[in-house]
Amino acid sequence: MPQTADVLIPLALDTAYSYAVPAGLVLAEGDVVQIPLGPREIAGVVWGVEERASGGSNLRPVTGLIEAPPLSEPLRRLVDWLARYTLAPKGSALAMALRLPDESARTETMRVGVRSSGKPPARPTAARAKALAVAADGVVRGKSTLAKEAGVSLSVVDGLIDDGALEAVALVPEPVALPPDPDFLSTAHLSEAQAEAAKQLNAAFDAGPPSPRTQGESRDDIVVGALSPKGEGEGSSSEKTLPVAPPHHRSARLALDKEGSALSPRAGRGDAHDASRTILLEGVTGSGKTEVYFEAVAECVRRGRQALVLMPEIALTAQFLDRFAARFGVRPATWHSGIGGRRRERLRAGVAAGDVSVVVGARSALFLPFRQLGLIVVDEEHESAYKQEDGVHYHARDMAVVRGKLEGCPVVLASATPSIETRVNAQRGRYGRIVLPERFGGRRLPDITAIDMRLDKPERGRFLAPPMVAAVKKAVADGEQALLFLNRRGYAPLTLCSACGHRYQCRNCSTWLVEHRFRKALVCHHCGYTERKPEACVECGAFDHLTPCGPGVERIAEEAAELFPDKRIIVLSSDFPGGTERLRQELEAVAAGECDIVIGTQLVAKGHNFPHLTLVGVLDADIGLTSGDPRAAERTFQLLQQVTGRAGRGERPGRALVQTFQPDHPVIAALLSGDAERFYEEEIAQRENAGLPPFGRLAALIVSAAEREVAEAHGQAMARVADPPAGIMVLGPAEAPLALIRGRYRFRLLVKTDRAIDIQSYLRDWLGRSPKPRGNVKVAIDVDPQSFL
DNA sequence: AGCACGCCGACT
DNA sequence: GTCGGCGTGCTC
């Protein structure tokens, strides 16, 4: 019986295309196939197979099966889910999971090995005899290995191959990763609290459903950060204007749920099942979260399943890999954007075959074709680096929760400073929560003291307050390391001409240009626009009147160099001269203690540990509190908590000094009191009081039209008509700060929502009914539920 | 993603 | 007169 295959193509296409399956080829869902598309041939994945007695003869045939790991059922469902949630075309979502070997991989030379063929060489020589003596054991070696071992040159080996005494064989590539040993280190090194936490964590392995793959139908109900339903009783007022969702669309059930909040299909139903399977592992810096989740990884490996540890890319350091090796005997397989070519493909294959049992990777590792995934850990779950902002917009932490659900495996979200949404999910019982309250080894958290800048003013033209100077002086005099933290790159955030008052501004954005003295340039930190620092004022032509206003790390370094001329000072920021590799080296050097005073931006708050650090000085704790970003408070708290937590990880206790103008601000007060709990409660309450969801949901709708008036009319009509269903808020162009009109009248509306999925049907319906002014309005929908909050 | 088609400005 | 910019549509 002839087959027809629906093939999803990794392009911006939302529907699978149908192809005839040639006789002799039998396809299954998930198979990677080559198919003709227009004039070319490309790879796609079989999304469905139909048996057909007749018909299908008008379809173009599948060209062939590609040798690549097929996409498992859960992975295919993840692609579906991702596409629907982000409103991305399915094909684009597929592209994330289908990264086939690129050209460089194919052209890379295959490693050739040699072994003895048993035949004696036609022309024996001394060198040949030596080589053959080594090869006599019949073991396959690389050519260069054999040459080295025998102490002969490569040409001798080549000669023997030509001669027929050695035969060349394709070498089995070395494994991408050695198997980690879950019992390499006994659990005796764990503290009591850690051991208890590990035990609780490991209980999650047995709490799951018997078979995850029988649960297909429930997958729409997966609750992740941004999708979590609101509390009960929130507006259902606009149901009358709720458009009738197209019947073909699944969300009809959700959108038309008459029971109450249409957007909260599961509101009020605590989900004990989820709670035992997605777990927030919360512990202050230095409490040993990593060791705890390593135990879960060990347990997962013991059970013969695979574990995935997700990290923000910058946190994937040698330091971390060594910690892993100390626990498991070997370094883990790693996956990040820099892994390319053959290595990439072999890792994929190893993961698909189940040979690679642990992968540590950045967010894209989420789409690897695991054979039997048994655990996902999301380290530093609050990190905004988990947000993919280009192409398909997704949050890797949320997708990890989704994949965990689809694979039927536990998901651990680890953080010292969890995101608000994760805290809320834990609080509402949707996620489990394990807290490590203390630092490992009885070490104390650093004492944090405020320096009230209204009282303790720095000297004129200086930025370090006297108590800060004194503290740094004492620390370095005692041979300790100090960190001065200022989250501002460059020399000065604003430059003006003291003769005419001209302020240097970016020509693209409305931001001030930041002076970078080292680079002799004025730089826009928003768009990257750079210009040479002018000799004379561009406005009035006055010389020597350019005045830097305010501090950046470079300026602090200048001040520190004057105050502590004999100390080793280093500035660490993301624009470190010499690139990422140099920066990495410098971070290692600092960790090794080869520096007295570190001056750094937020870069130093993440990833690296500095064991010699005892003093952290925060130079402007108030930066970011007034940014207008709804997550400003949360972000600032997380950052300050992390950076102050860097102090005192070694034997000595640490302390932190915080320069601030608002010691009573809730964020600063919570930081000073060390009461994170209080911060979260206040922050969540505040959002609820303001009528905001406790965490972000926002969808952006882009309308582009050939004519500005058309777009504007459309947008205004939309904003007006949109008396939106519960949980959806449509912001008109005037209210939307991001409503940029760029290029040819591209027009952007923001639509705020609980559930991106519902927007799709809502908009389709609304636009379907609306008159099309000139028949020339195109609607593309682009949603990132989290990027704005 | 590629590739064709079609509409507008600026050249040998 | 065309060359070529990109905006738009199509690929089973």
Coordinates of C-alpha atoms in Angstrom, one line a residue, chain A residues 207 214-215 363 465 502 560 574:
Chain A
A207 CA 6.8 10.5 41.7
T214 CA 0.6 8.0 26.9
Q215 CA -0.3 11.5 28.0
R363 CA 19.8 26.8 26.0
A465 CA 32.7 57.3 49.7
H502 CA 25.9 70.4 24.3
A560 CA 41.3 53.5 42.5
S574 CA 31.9 42.7 28.6

